[in-house]
Amino acid sequence: MIEFKNVDFGYSDRLILCDISFKVAKNESVAIMGPSGSGKSTILRLLLGLECPHRGTITIDGMNICQMKEREKREIRKTMGMVFQNGALFDSLTVGENVGYYLIEHSDLEYAEISARVHEMIGFVGLNADEIIDKLPDELSGGMQRRVAIARALLSTNPKVMMYDEPTTGLDPESTKNILQLMQKLKKEREVSSLMVTHQIADAVSIADKFIVISGGEIAYDGKLDGLIRSKDERVVTFLTPFIESLAEVNREQFTSD
Amino acid sequence: MAFFGRPFYWSETLEQMYMIGIGSLYLIVLTGIFAGQGFALAFSVELADFGAKNYLGRIMAISIIRELGPVLAGLMIAARVAAGITAEIGAMKSTDQIDAMVAFGIDPIRKLVVPRLLALIIMVPALTILCDAIAIFGGYIIAVFIAHITATTYWSAVKERLIFGNLFIGIFKPIVFSFVIGFISTYFGFSSEGGTKGVGRATTSSVVVTSITILVVNFFITKVVFSLLKGWL
């Protein structure tokens, strides 16, 4: 469904991504991991068509996003949901207006219908719509903002692909757990493919079917969890070393649940 | 023009018209009254030396309508509105709100630039006309109470210079200034980088560049229009 093929990308003379190739199948969840500044978020920006690669192709259902006109890109973006790193909620709009933003902009639905859908979606992400719908994003906690951002992405596009950019960064353990549960719920109930950019390996393990490790702008690993843990690649080992305890815990939990 | 094509954001345009127009009203009133009075005061003394203080109304009409009104209103609106537009768009950019907009299939140029530009094209000339009227009224207060010119003499001298050429320049300049303010402020907003510090830098640059551009453009318009409308002035 999604394919990156030999993609190079950089800013001015600095190469950020070098020869990136991977595939994301339908309904597959992929975690893109790596140290800060390794170019993880850039992959999502490229997939959204916000940037164009210097070399290589990015195809979505066989269509090359790099060769599309802006109008065509706008159409394909309607099939993708993006949750930005800090939510990127429109701070001058209320929670309700944020969640219903896409419908207000792109549909001819009546206000009552949009309002009903917004209430339903805020409920879906585990928040009380009546309590928060008229609040501004600044009045919510970080975890609540992230959930509102997910609600906005879902109601916006009824997406085939969900992209999460560091969805749990900066959140307390309780909020992190809630966000991960919500992502799991989405995976089960909505059957969407998802790409999650993170440097929290425990989060990635709880969501992803496939793991990609980016190091120095190159793919150091692309495969399943057991292969990741057994990888002898120096770049992967360096990245995983600080997370040994988390991985051991994940392994114990998997063993117990098996 | 595709720039102004569908979807057109009417509510955003009206909101911007309100923010630019009503929001700048106090600034324009204060600028007009004090600039007009100061100008009239300085000229009334000079003209009195030549026994020509009855011409104060003419000088006020010409200088305010052609030059002082458009430039002062333009600079005041640039300081207030250009800073606001750049800071708002810059903050949206630094918090990924512009990217979020694009991700939802919305063209940020149509959503953010076009309504602001259109609001400026309508409101800057309107505010300039108001600034002109108040400045000329400020001149009237000085003329009557300090220079001791009769009201009839002042107003008939003003009326004499309310001719097509002067009025055309007085309307044409603010229309051009509205494009200057709109394009420069949105450009700096969209191109701001480096978080809150970057937004601050972009806002300062936006106001400086807009103000300088208004002064430079004003000179060239005066120069060109003077040669083109020679018979009308």
Coordinates of C-alpha atoms in Angstrom, one line a residue, chain A:
Chain A
M1 CA 0.0 0.0 0.0
I2 CA 2.8 2.4 1.0
E3 CA 6.2 2.1 -0.5
F4 CA 9.4 4.2 -0.1
K5 CA 11.9 3.3 -2.7
N6 CA 15.6 4.6 -2.6
V7 CA 14.5 7.9 -1.1
D8 CA 17.1 10.6 -0.4
F9 CA 16.2 13.8 1.3
G10 CA 18.0 16.7 2.9
Y11 CA 17.9 20.4 3.7
S12 CA 20.3 22.6 1.7
D13 CA 23.6 20.6 1.7
R14 CA 22.7 18.4 4.7
L15 CA 21.5 14.9 3.9
I16 CA 18.8 13.8 6.4
L17 CA 17.6 10.5 4.8
C18 CA 19.8 8.3 2.5
D19 CA 18.5 5.5 0.3
I20 CA 15.4 4.8 2.4
S21 CA 13.3 1.8 1.2
F22 CA 10.5 0.1 3.0
K23 CA 6.9 -1.1 2.6
V24 CA 3.8 -0.8 4.8
A25 CA 1.1 -3.3 4.0
K26 CA -2.6 -2.8 4.4
N27 CA -3.7 -2.9 8.1
E28 CA 0.0 -3.1 9.2
S29 CA 1.3 -1.1 12.0
V30 CA 4.9 0.1 11.7
A31 CA 7.1 1.7 14.3
I32 CA 9.8 4.0 13.0
M33 CA 12.4 4.4 15.7
G34 CA 15.8 6.0 16.1
P35 CA 17.6 8.6 18.1
S36 CA 16.6 12.3 18.0
G37 CA 17.5 14.0 14.8
S38 CA 17.8 10.8 12.8
G39 CA 15.1 11.8 10.3
K40 CA 12.1 9.8 11.6
S41 CA 9.6 12.7 11.5
T42 CA 10.8 13.6 8.0
I43 CA 9.5 10.3 6.8
L44 CA 6.0 11.3 7.8
R45 CA 6.4 14.7 6.2
L46 CA 7.5 13.1 3.0
L47 CA 4.6 10.7 3.1
L48 CA 2.2 13.6 3.5
G49 CA 3.7 15.3 0.6
L50 CA 4.8 18.3 2.7
E51 CA 8.4 17.7 1.4
C52 CA 9.6 16.1 -1.8
P53 CA 12.5 13.7 -1.9
H54 CA 15.7 14.6 -3.9
R55 CA 15.8 11.0 -5.2
G56 CA 13.6 8.0 -5.2
T57 CA 9.8 7.5 -5.1
I58 CA 7.1 7.4 -2.5
T59 CA 3.9 5.6 -3.6
I60 CA 0.6 5.2 -1.9
D61 CA -1.7 2.6 -3.5
G62 CA 0.6 2.7 -6.6
M63 CA 0.4 6.5 -7.0
N64 CA 3.6 8.5 -6.7
I65 CA 2.9 11.4 -4.3
C66 CA 6.1 13.3 -5.5
Q67 CA 4.7 13.6 -9.0
M68 CA 1.2 14.8 -7.9
K69 CA -0.1 18.3 -8.3
E70 CA -1.0 20.2 -5.1
R71 CA -4.7 19.6 -5.8
E72 CA -4.1 15.9 -6.1
K73 CA -2.0 15.8 -3.0
R74 CA -4.9 17.5 -1.1
E75 CA -7.2 14.7 -2.3
I76 CA -4.9 11.9 -1.2
R77 CA -4.2 13.6 2.2
K78 CA -8.0 13.2 2.8
T79 CA -7.3 9.4 3.2
M80 CA -4.5 10.0 5.8
G81 CA -4.8 11.0 9.4
M82 CA -1.8 12.7 11.0
V83 CA -1.3 13.3 14.7
F84 CA 1.5 15.8 15.0
Q85 CA 4.1 15.7 17.8
N86 CA 2.5 18.3 20.1
G87 CA -1.0 17.8 18.7
A88 CA -0.9 20.9 16.5
L89 CA -4.4 21.8 17.5
F90 CA -5.6 25.1 16.2
D91 CA -5.2 27.2 19.3
S92 CA -7.7 29.9 18.4
L93 CA -10.5 27.3 17.9
T94 CA -12.4 25.4 20.6
V95 CA -12.0 21.6 21.0
G96 CA -15.3 21.1 19.2
E97 CA -14.2 23.3 16.3
N98 CA -10.9 21.5 16.1
V99 CA -12.4 18.0 16.0
G100 CA -15.0 19.1 13.5
Y101 CA -12.6 21.2 11.5
Y102 CA -12.5 19.0 8.4
L103 CA -16.3 18.6 8.2
I104 CA -16.8 22.3 8.7
E105 CA -14.3 23.0 5.8
H106 CA -15.1 20.2 3.4
S107 CA -18.6 18.9 3.9
D108 CA -22.1 20.3 3.5
L109 CA -23.4 18.7 6.7
E110 CA -25.7 20.6 8.9
Y111 CA -24.3 22.1 12.1
A112 CA -26.3 19.6 14.2
E113 CA -24.9 16.6 12.3
I114 CA -21.4 17.9 12.6
S115 CA -21.9 18.5 16.4
A116 CA -23.3 15.0 16.8
R117 CA -20.3 13.4 15.1
V118 CA -17.9 15.6 17.1
H119 CA -19.5 14.4 20.3
E120 CA -19.3 10.8 19.2
M121 CA -15.6 11.1 18.2
I122 CA -14.6 12.8 21.4
G123 CA -16.3 10.0 23.3
F124 CA -14.5 7.4 21.1
V125 CA -11.1 8.8 22.3
G126 CA -12.2 8.5 25.9
L127 CA -13.0 12.1 26.8
N128 CA -16.2 13.7 28.1
A129 CA -17.4 15.8 25.2
D130 CA -19.8 18.0 27.3
E131 CA -17.0 18.9 29.6
I132 CA -14.3 19.9 27.0
I133 CA -16.1 20.7 23.8
D134 CA -16.1 24.5 24.4
K135 CA -12.7 24.7 25.9
L136 CA -9.6 26.0 24.1
P137 CA -6.8 23.5 23.6
D138 CA -4.6 25.4 26.1
E139 CA -7.0 24.5 28.8
L140 CA -6.4 20.8 28.4
S141 CA -3.6 18.6 29.7
G142 CA -1.0 17.3 27.2
G143 CA -2.6 13.8 27.2
M144 CA -6.0 15.2 26.5
Q145 CA -4.7 17.4 23.7
R146 CA -3.1 14.4 22.1
R147 CA -6.4 12.5 22.3
V148 CA -8.3 15.5 20.8
A149 CA -5.7 15.5 18.0
I150 CA -6.4 11.8 17.3
A151 CA -10.1 12.5 17.3
R152 CA -9.6 15.4 14.9
A153 CA -7.5 13.1 12.6
L154 CA -10.1 10.4 12.7
L155 CA -13.1 12.6 12.1
S156 CA -11.3 14.5 9.5
T157 CA -10.5 11.9 7.0
N158 CA -11.9 8.6 7.9
P159 CA -8.3 7.6 7.2
K160 CA -6.8 4.5 5.6
V161 CA -3.5 5.4 7.1
M162 CA -2.8 6.9 10.5
M163 CA 0.5 8.6 11.2
Y164 CA 1.6 9.4 14.7
D165 CA 4.6 11.6 15.4
E166 CA 6.0 10.9 18.9
P167 CA 2.4 10.4 20.2
T168 CA 3.5 9.8 23.8
T169 CA 6.5 12.1 24.2
G170 CA 6.3 14.3 27.2
L171 CA 3.2 12.6 28.7
D172 CA 2.9 11.1 32.1
P173 CA 2.6 7.2 32.4
E174 CA -1.2 7.3 32.8
S175 CA -1.7 9.5 29.7
T176 CA 0.8 7.4 27.8
K177 CA -1.2 4.2 28.7
N178 CA -4.4 5.9 27.6
I179 CA -3.0 7.0 24.2
L180 CA -1.5 3.5 23.5
Q181 CA -4.8 1.9 24.4
L182 CA -6.6 4.3 22.1
M183 CA -4.1 3.4 19.3
Q184 CA -4.7 -0.3 19.9
K185 CA -8.5 0.3 19.8
L186 CA -8.1 2.1 16.5
K187 CA -6.0 -0.7 15.0
K188 CA -8.6 -3.3 16.0
E189 CA -11.9 -1.4 15.3
R190 CA -11.0 0.8 12.3
E191 CA -8.5 -1.5 10.5
V192 CA -6.2 1.3 9.4
S193 CA -2.5 1.0 8.6
S194 CA -0.4 3.0 10.9
L195 CA 3.0 4.6 11.1
M196 CA 4.3 5.6 14.5
V197 CA 7.4 7.6 14.9
T198 CA 8.9 7.2 18.4
H199 CA 12.0 6.7 20.4
Q200 CA 10.0 5.0 23.2
I201 CA 10.6 1.3 22.4
A202 CA 8.1 0.1 24.9
D203 CA 5.3 2.1 23.1
A204 CA 6.5 0.7 19.7
V205 CA 6.4 -2.9 21.0
S206 CA 2.8 -2.5 22.3
I207 CA 1.5 -1.3 19.0
A208 CA 3.6 -2.3 16.0
D209 CA 3.8 -5.4 13.8
K210 CA 7.0 -4.2 12.2
F211 CA 9.9 -2.2 13.4
I212 CA 12.2 0.2 11.4
V213 CA 15.3 1.6 13.0
I214 CA 16.8 4.7 11.4
S215 CA 20.3 5.6 12.2
G216 CA 22.3 8.4 10.6
G217 CA 19.6 8.8 8.0
E218 CA 19.8 5.1 6.9
I219 CA 17.7 2.1 7.7
A220 CA 19.6 0.0 10.2
Y221 CA 16.8 -2.5 10.7
D222 CA 13.5 -3.4 9.1
G223 CA 11.6 -6.4 10.4
K224 CA 9.8 -8.1 13.3
L225 CA 10.5 -7.7 17.0
D226 CA 12.4 -11.0 17.6
G227 CA 14.8 -10.1 14.8
L228 CA 15.2 -6.6 16.2
I229 CA 16.2 -8.0 19.7
R230 CA 18.6 -10.4 18.1
S231 CA 20.1 -7.9 15.6
K232 CA 23.9 -7.7 15.7
D233 CA 24.0 -4.5 13.7
E234 CA 26.1 -2.1 15.7
R235 CA 23.7 0.8 15.0
V236 CA 20.7 -1.2 16.3
V237 CA 22.6 -2.4 19.4
T238 CA 23.7 1.2 20.2
F239 CA 20.1 2.4 19.8
L240 CA 18.6 -0.5 21.9
T241 CA 21.2 -0.5 24.7
P242 CA 19.4 2.2 26.8
F243 CA 16.2 0.2 26.5
I244 CA 17.4 -3.2 27.7
E245 CA 15.3 -3.1 30.8
S246 CA 12.2 -2.1 28.8
L247 CA 12.8 -4.9 26.3
A248 CA 13.4 -7.4 29.1
E249 CA 10.0 -6.4 30.6
V250 CA 8.3 -6.6 27.3
N251 CA 9.8 -10.1 26.8
R252 CA 8.6 -11.2 30.3
E253 CA 5.1 -9.8 29.6
Q254 CA 5.0 -11.6 26.2
F255 CA 6.2 -14.8 27.9
T256 CA 3.6 -14.5 30.7
S257 CA 0.8 -13.8 28.3
D258 CA 1.8 -16.7 26.0

